[in-house]
Short mmCIF file of C-alpha atoms in Angstrom, two decimals:
data_model
loop_
_atom_site.label_atom_id
_atom_site.label_comp_id
_atom_site.label_asym_id
_atom_site.label_seq_id
_atom_site.Cartn_x
_atom_site.Cartn_y
_atom_site.Cartn_z
CA UNK G 261 0.00 0.00 0.00
CA UNK G 262 1.26 3.44 -0.92
CA UNK G 263 1.94 5.49 2.25
CA UNK G 264 0.31 8.51 0.60
CA UNK G 265 -3.00 6.65 0.20
CA UNK G 266 -2.80 4.93 3.59
CA UNK G 267 -5.35 6.01 6.20
CA UNK G 268 -3.84 8.23 8.88
CA UNK G 269 -4.76 5.85 11.71
CA UNK G 270 -3.15 2.84 10.03
CA UNK G 271 -0.02 4.81 9.14
CA UNK G 272 0.37 6.06 12.72
CA UNK G 273 -0.19 2.59 14.13
CA UNK G 274 2.44 1.02 11.85
CA UNK G 275 4.88 3.81 12.61
CA UNK G 276 4.45 3.28 16.34
CA UNK G 277 4.98 -0.46 15.90
CA UNK G 278 8.25 0.15 14.06
CA UNK G 279 9.40 2.61 16.72
CA UNK G 280 8.49 0.15 19.47
CA UNK G 281 10.41 -2.67 17.76
CA UNK G 282 13.48 -0.47 17.35
CA UNK G 283 13.24 0.61 21.00
CA UNK G 284 12.94 -3.01 22.11
CA UNK G 285 15.99 -3.95 20.03
CA UNK G 286 18.01 -1.11 21.57
CA UNK G 287 16.84 -2.06 25.05
CA UNK G 288 17.79 -5.69 24.47
CA UNK G 289 21.23 -4.60 23.30
CA UNK G 290 21.76 -2.49 26.40
CA UNK G 291 20.61 -5.37 28.60
CA UNK G 292 22.49 -8.06 26.65
CA UNK G 293 24.62 -9.09 29.63
CA UNK G 294 21.55 -9.38 31.84
CA UNK G 295 19.79 -11.47 29.18
CA UNK G 296 22.84 -13.71 28.97
CA UNK G 297 22.76 -14.15 32.75
CA UNK G 298 19.10 -15.13 32.44
CA UNK G 299 20.14 -17.79 29.95
CA UNK G 300 22.83 -18.89 32.40
CA UNK G 301 20.10 -19.32 35.01
CA UNK G 302 18.18 -21.45 32.49
CA UNK G 303 21.27 -23.67 32.10
CA UNK G 304 21.56 -24.03 35.88
CA UNK G 305 17.82 -24.76 36.14
CA UNK G 306 18.17 -27.45 33.47
CA UNK G 307 20.98 -29.03 35.46
CA UNK G 308 18.95 -29.03 38.68
CA UNK G 309 15.87 -30.38 36.90
CA UNK G 310 17.93 -33.20 35.37
CA UNK G 311 19.24 -34.18 38.77
CA UNK G 312 15.79 -33.86 40.32
CA UNK G 313 14.51 -36.27 37.66
CA UNK G 314 16.56 -39.02 39.30
CA UNK G 315 14.68 -38.48 42.55
CA UNK G 316 11.32 -38.24 40.75
CA UNK G 317 11.90 -41.76 39.47
CA UNK G 318 11.57 -42.83 43.12
CA UNK G 319 8.06 -41.26 43.03
CA UNK G 320 9.05 -38.34 45.23
CA UNK G 321 7.09 -35.08 44.89
CA UNK G 322 8.54 -32.51 42.52
CA UNK G 323 9.34 -29.98 45.24
CA UNK G 324 11.14 -32.53 47.41
CA UNK G 325 13.02 -33.84 44.36
CA UNK G 326 14.30 -30.36 43.52
CA UNK G 327 15.28 -29.74 47.14
CA UNK G 328 17.23 -33.00 47.20
CA UNK G 329 18.87 -32.09 43.89
CA UNK G 330 20.10 -28.73 45.21
CA UNK G 331 21.14 -30.36 48.47
CA UNK G 332 23.07 -33.02 46.56
CA UNK G 333 25.03 -30.39 44.64
CA UNK G 334 25.80 -28.48 47.84
CA UNK G 335 26.90 -31.66 49.59
CA UNK G 336 29.17 -32.71 46.74
CA UNK G 337 30.78 -29.28 46.57
CA UNK G 338 31.08 -29.12 50.38
CA UNK G 339 32.66 -32.56 50.64
CA UNK G 340 35.08 -31.77 47.81
CA UNK G 341 36.11 -28.53 49.50
CA UNK G 342 36.51 -30.27 52.85
CA UNK G 343 38.70 -32.97 51.33
CA UNK G 344 40.72 -30.98 48.82
CA UNK G 345 39.94 -27.30 49.48
CA UNK G 346 43.05 -26.45 51.50
CA UNK G 347 45.27 -28.38 49.10
CA UNK G 348 43.73 -26.69 46.06
CA UNK G 349 44.07 -23.21 47.56
CA UNK G 350 47.71 -23.90 48.38
CA UNK G 351 48.43 -25.26 44.91
CA UNK G 352 46.72 -22.37 43.12
CA UNK G 353 48.64 -19.91 45.29
CA UNK G 354 51.87 -21.64 44.30
CA UNK G 355 50.86 -21.47 40.64
CA UNK G 356 50.04 -17.76 40.92
CA UNK G 357 53.43 -17.03 42.49
CA UNK G 358 55.35 -19.29 40.13
CA UNK G 359 53.95 -18.07 36.80
CA UNK G 360 55.76 -14.67 36.71
CA UNK G 361 59.01 -16.33 37.75
CA UNK G 362 58.53 -19.02 35.12
CA UNK G 363 57.96 -16.40 32.43
CA UNK G 364 61.12 -14.53 33.46
CA UNK G 365 63.14 -17.77 33.53
CA UNK G 366 61.88 -18.69 30.08
CA UNK G 367 62.96 -15.31 28.75
CA UNK G 368 66.47 -15.77 30.19
CA UNK G 369 66.70 -19.27 28.74
CA UNK G 370 65.77 -18.02 25.25
CA UNK G 371 68.31 -15.19 25.52
CA UNK G 372 70.95 -17.75 26.46
CA UNK G 373 70.28 -19.60 23.20
CA UNK G 374 70.74 -16.36 21.24
CA UNK G 375 67.08 -16.04 20.32
CA UNK G 376 66.90 -12.30 20.93
CA UNK G 377 64.79 -11.55 17.85
CA UNK G 378 62.38 -14.36 18.58
CA UNK G 379 62.27 -13.21 22.18
CA UNK G 380 61.11 -9.74 21.13
CA UNK G 381 58.31 -11.32 19.13
CA UNK G 382 57.50 -13.57 22.06
CA UNK G 383 57.36 -10.59 24.41
CA UNK G 384 55.01 -8.65 22.14
CA UNK G 385 52.85 -11.61 21.11
CA UNK G 386 53.28 -14.18 23.81
CA UNK G 387 53.16 -11.80 26.75
CA UNK G 388 50.05 -10.27 25.28
CA UNK G 389 48.50 -13.69 24.99
CA UNK G 390 49.48 -14.57 28.56
CA UNK G 391 48.13 -11.22 29.73
CA UNK G 392 44.84 -11.74 27.89
CA UNK G 393 44.58 -15.31 29.11
CA UNK G 394 45.32 -14.19 32.64
CA UNK G 395 42.75 -11.42 32.52
CA UNK G 396 40.24 -13.87 31.08
CA UNK G 397 40.84 -16.37 33.90
CA UNK G 398 40.70 -13.55 36.45
CA UNK G 399 37.38 -12.43 35.01
CA UNK G 400 36.12 -15.97 35.46
CA UNK G 401 37.14 -15.95 39.10
CA UNK G 402 36.06 -12.37 39.76
CA UNK G 403 32.42 -12.81 38.81
CA UNK G 404 31.37 -14.54 42.02
CA UNK G 405 28.44 -12.20 42.55
CA UNK G 406 27.16 -12.82 39.02
CA UNK G 407 27.68 -16.56 39.44
CA UNK G 408 25.71 -16.54 42.69
CA UNK G 409 22.91 -14.57 41.03
CA UNK G 410 22.81 -17.05 38.14
CA UNK G 411 22.65 -20.02 40.52
CA UNK G 412 19.89 -18.47 42.66
CA UNK G 413 17.96 -17.55 39.50
CA UNK G 414 18.41 -21.11 38.27
CA UNK G 415 16.89 -22.46 41.49
CA UNK G 416 13.84 -20.21 41.08
CA UNK G 417 13.41 -21.27 37.44
CA UNK G 418 13.80 -24.92 38.34
CA UNK G 419 11.20 -24.59 41.10
CA UNK G 420 8.45 -23.47 38.69
CA UNK G 421 9.48 -24.33 35.12
CA UNK G 422 5.91 -24.67 33.85
CA UNK G 423 4.97 -21.22 35.14
CA UNK G 424 7.83 -19.46 33.35
CA UNK G 425 7.40 -21.56 30.19
CA UNK G 426 3.69 -20.75 30.06
CA UNK G 427 4.44 -17.04 30.47
CA UNK G 428 6.96 -17.17 27.63
CA UNK G 429 4.54 -18.98 25.33
CA UNK G 430 1.83 -16.36 25.95
CA UNK G 431 4.10 -13.76 24.32
CA UNK G 432 3.52 -15.27 20.86
CA UNK G 433 0.27 -15.27 18.83
CA UNK G 434 -2.25 -17.91 19.91
CA UNK G 435 -2.12 -19.84 16.63
CA UNK G 436 1.66 -20.34 17.02
CA UNK G 437 1.71 -21.29 20.70
CA UNK G 438 1.58 -25.02 20.11
CA UNK G 439 4.58 -24.89 17.79
CA UNK G 440 6.41 -22.61 20.22
CA UNK G 441 5.78 -25.00 23.10
CA UNK G 442 7.14 -27.91 21.04
CA UNK G 443 10.23 -25.90 20.07
CA UNK G 444 10.92 -24.97 23.70
CA UNK G 445 10.49 -28.60 24.75
CA UNK G 446 12.87 -29.82 22.02
CA UNK G 447 15.51 -27.23 22.85
CA UNK G 448 15.24 -28.05 26.56
CA UNK G 449 15.71 -31.75 25.85
CA UNK G 450 18.75 -31.06 23.67
CA UNK G 451 20.25 -28.74 26.28
CA UNK G 452 19.73 -31.34 29.01
CA UNK G 453 21.41 -34.07 26.96
CA UNK G 454 24.29 -31.78 26.04
CA UNK G 455 24.84 -30.83 29.69
CA UNK G 456 24.96 -34.47 30.77
CA UNK G 457 27.51 -35.31 28.08
CA UNK G 458 29.55 -32.20 28.85
CA UNK G 459 29.72 -32.91 32.58
CA UNK G 460 30.89 -36.47 31.94
CA UNK G 461 33.52 -35.17 29.51
CA UNK G 462 34.71 -32.54 31.99
CA UNK G 463 35.10 -35.16 34.72
CA UNK G 464 36.98 -37.52 32.41
CA UNK G 465 39.31 -34.76 31.15
CA UNK G 466 40.00 -33.49 34.67
CA UNK G 467 40.82 -36.95 36.03
CA UNK G 468 42.95 -37.89 33.02
CA UNK G 469 44.86 -34.59 33.09
CA UNK G 470 45.52 -34.67 36.83
CA UNK G 471 46.59 -38.31 36.73
CA UNK G 472 48.81 -37.77 33.69
CA UNK G 473 50.57 -34.76 35.19
CA UNK G 474 51.07 -36.64 38.46
CA UNK G 475 52.65 -39.56 36.58
CA UNK G 476 55.18 -37.27 34.83
CA UNK G 477 56.07 -35.67 38.16
CA UNK G 478 54.39 -32.26 37.86
CA UNK G 479 53.74 -30.36 41.08
CA UNK G 480 50.20 -29.12 41.74
CA UNK G 481 48.72 -31.80 39.46
CA UNK G 482 45.40 -31.69 41.35
CA UNK G 483 44.96 -27.98 40.70
CA UNK G 484 45.87 -28.33 37.04
CA UNK G 485 43.45 -31.25 36.69
CA UNK G 486 40.59 -29.25 38.20
CA UNK G 487 41.44 -26.27 35.98
CA UNK G 488 41.38 -28.53 32.92
CA UNK G 489 38.00 -29.94 33.95
CA UNK G 490 36.41 -26.52 34.47
CA UNK G 491 37.81 -24.99 31.27
CA UNK G 492 36.69 -28.03 29.24
CA UNK G 493 33.23 -26.42 29.42
CA UNK G 494 34.56 -23.84 26.94
CA UNK G 495 35.22 -25.46 23.55
CA UNK G 496 38.47 -24.85 21.64
CA UNK G 497 39.78 -22.07 23.91
CA UNK G 498 39.32 -23.80 27.27
CA UNK G 499 41.86 -26.62 26.76
CA UNK G 500 44.47 -24.11 25.54
CA UNK G 501 43.97 -21.85 28.55
CA UNK G 502 44.25 -24.88 30.83
CA UNK G 503 47.50 -26.07 29.24
CA UNK G 504 49.38 -22.75 29.06
CA UNK G 505 50.24 -22.33 32.79
CA UNK G 506 51.43 -25.92 33.24
CA UNK G 507 53.58 -25.89 30.08
CA UNK G 508 55.01 -22.46 30.90
CA UNK G 509 56.03 -23.47 34.43
CA UNK G 510 57.54 -26.74 33.18
CA UNK G 511 59.46 -24.96 30.40
CA UNK G 512 61.07 -22.61 32.90
CA UNK G 513 62.43 -25.60 34.83
CA UNK G 514 63.36 -28.01 32.05
CA UNK G 515 62.42 -28.02 28.33
CA UNK G 516 62.12 -31.81 28.46
CA UNK G 517 59.58 -31.51 31.26
CA UNK G 518 57.61 -29.06 29.13
CA UNK G 519 57.49 -31.63 26.34
CA UNK G 520 56.15 -34.26 28.75
CA UNK G 521 53.51 -31.85 30.05
CA UNK G 522 52.49 -30.82 26.53
CA UNK G 523 52.31 -34.51 25.64
CA UNK G 524 49.92 -35.16 28.53
CA UNK G 525 47.55 -32.40 27.40
CA UNK G 526 47.82 -33.55 23.77
CA UNK G 527 47.02 -37.16 24.66
CA UNK G 528 44.08 -36.13 26.85
CA UNK G 529 42.64 -33.94 24.10
CA UNK G 530 43.06 -36.76 21.59
CA UNK G 531 41.17 -39.06 23.94
CA UNK G 532 38.49 -36.42 24.41
CA UNK G 533 38.10 -35.84 20.67
CA UNK G 534 38.30 -39.45 19.49
CA UNK G 535 36.95 -41.48 22.43
CA UNK G 536 34.93 -39.48 24.98
CA UNK G 537 33.02 -37.15 22.65
CA UNK G 538 32.07 -39.73 19.95
CA UNK G 539 30.73 -42.10 22.61
CA UNK G 540 28.73 -39.41 24.37
CA UNK G 541 27.44 -37.79 21.19
CA UNK G 542 25.62 -40.99 20.30
CA UNK G 543 22.92 -39.95 22.75
CA UNK G 544 23.66 -36.24 23.08
CA UNK G 545 23.86 -33.32 20.65
CA UNK G 546 26.49 -33.41 17.91
CA UNK G 547 27.11 -29.78 16.97
CA UNK G 548 28.97 -29.00 13.72
CA UNK G 549 32.48 -27.83 14.61
CA UNK G 550 32.40 -24.76 12.37
CA UNK G 551 29.07 -23.62 13.83
CA UNK G 552 30.42 -23.95 17.36
CA UNK G 553 33.69 -22.20 16.53
CA UNK G 554 32.14 -19.13 14.93
CA UNK G 555 29.42 -18.89 17.56
CA UNK G 556 32.19 -18.88 20.16
CA UNK G 557 33.93 -16.00 18.38
CA UNK G 558 30.67 -14.10 17.97
CA UNK G 559 29.62 -14.54 21.59
CA UNK G 560 33.07 -13.56 22.82
CA UNK G 561 32.99 -10.40 20.70
CA UNK G 562 29.49 -9.42 21.85
CA UNK G 563 29.55 -10.42 25.51
CA UNK G 564 33.18 -10.96 26.52
CA UNK G 565 34.12 -13.71 28.96
CA UNK G 566 30.51 -14.43 29.95
CA UNK G 567 29.59 -14.93 26.31
CA UNK G 568 32.48 -17.37 25.83
CA UNK G 569 31.34 -19.41 28.84
CA UNK G 570 27.75 -19.81 27.63
CA UNK G 571 28.47 -19.89 23.89
CA UNK G 572 28.20 -23.68 23.57
CA UNK G 573 24.88 -24.20 25.43
CA UNK G 574 23.35 -21.17 23.70
CA UNK G 575 24.45 -22.58 20.35
CA UNK G 576 22.73 -25.86 21.23
CA UNK G 577 19.44 -24.06 21.90
CA UNK G 578 19.66 -21.85 18.80
CA UNK G 579 20.67 -24.82 16.66
CA UNK G 580 17.54 -26.71 17.68
CA UNK G 581 15.26 -23.68 17.30
CA UNK G 582 16.55 -22.92 13.79
CA UNK G 583 16.07 -26.52 12.67
CA UNK G 584 12.64 -26.76 14.29
CA UNK G 585 11.10 -23.37 13.46
CA UNK G 586 12.86 -22.41 10.24
CA UNK G 587 14.11 -25.50 8.40
CA UNK G 588 11.27 -27.85 9.29
CA UNK G 589 8.32 -25.45 9.69
CA UNK G 590 9.08 -22.42 7.49
CA UNK G 591 10.91 -24.26 4.70
CA UNK G 592 8.92 -27.50 5.09
CA UNK G 593 12.14 -29.52 4.85
CA UNK G 594 12.64 -32.75 6.77
CA UNK G 595 15.54 -32.53 9.20
CA UNK G 596 16.43 -34.40 12.40
CA UNK G 597 16.07 -32.48 15.64
CA UNK G 598 18.77 -33.19 18.25
CA UNK G 599 17.31 -34.99 21.24
CA UNK G 600 13.94 -35.62 19.56
CA UNK G 601 14.39 -39.39 19.51
CA UNK G 602 15.23 -39.48 23.22
CA UNK G 603 12.20 -37.33 24.01
CA UNK G 604 9.88 -39.64 22.04
CA UNK G 605 11.34 -42.65 23.86
CA UNK G 606 10.66 -41.02 27.22
CA UNK G 607 7.09 -40.14 26.24
CA UNK G 608 6.57 -43.65 24.87
#
């Protein structure tokens, strides 16, 4: 319709709709970190709901099951801290004090081999990388308040998932609510399966790394193993960030030790890529590597460290929604939905 021949009321209404959409987009951009924290709470809620499902199998009420799930997590964390907390704190303190000395020793060693030019490049490039990696890890440890808020929000979401899901579905037109509910259910199933597989992978990588470093005689192997397990949650970048401190400290002492340490991380990553992940992806979500890589770069650019942390689970959800709502519904093209088979088996 030509705007000149459009009735004034209709033109004003459409103009206001456009202005409102633009304002909402700007508001969402300004609140992007808050929205990402909300998604983090959804991830935590999914984890609690998955654990509560084990108690629901014993025919316990939903509220009691969720309480036991939260209590189980707190007990596991509390027992781990009681058993290894003091040792971990001591080891991480030693690592923090040793890293600058190791970097200085590595510089002296390279100068002794006459690698002055390469050392200048290493100072400009490598020190920048170490600085960025260090600031990234510090940002991970410095967001305790945000982490606590995400966990508490996750508990609230897990306590009343149907209430929040129903409220979200009411935001779309009535004729599309059934499809929206199915899409949310599919994405939730895929996210739950991905989380289970990821937690198993993190545990396996942490144990294998700690044990391997202990076997080659590396000090603070427990701390390095835990660091490897936690950073395994971040694809591609996480394993590199976990390996850098251990290799750097070993290189300052003995280049041969650094080779052994690098070999441990290489072997563990080969096991993760060729053994752990293929086995787990048989019943989890197999994301295309390129999609995950570029989503990681995009999320890191938009949201910083928090975006990098939640890039993988957010990609899982978006991957399912695109296949469900766009490829299958809009384009009317048959495509498998990750986790759909498992969901049908549970319903059957």
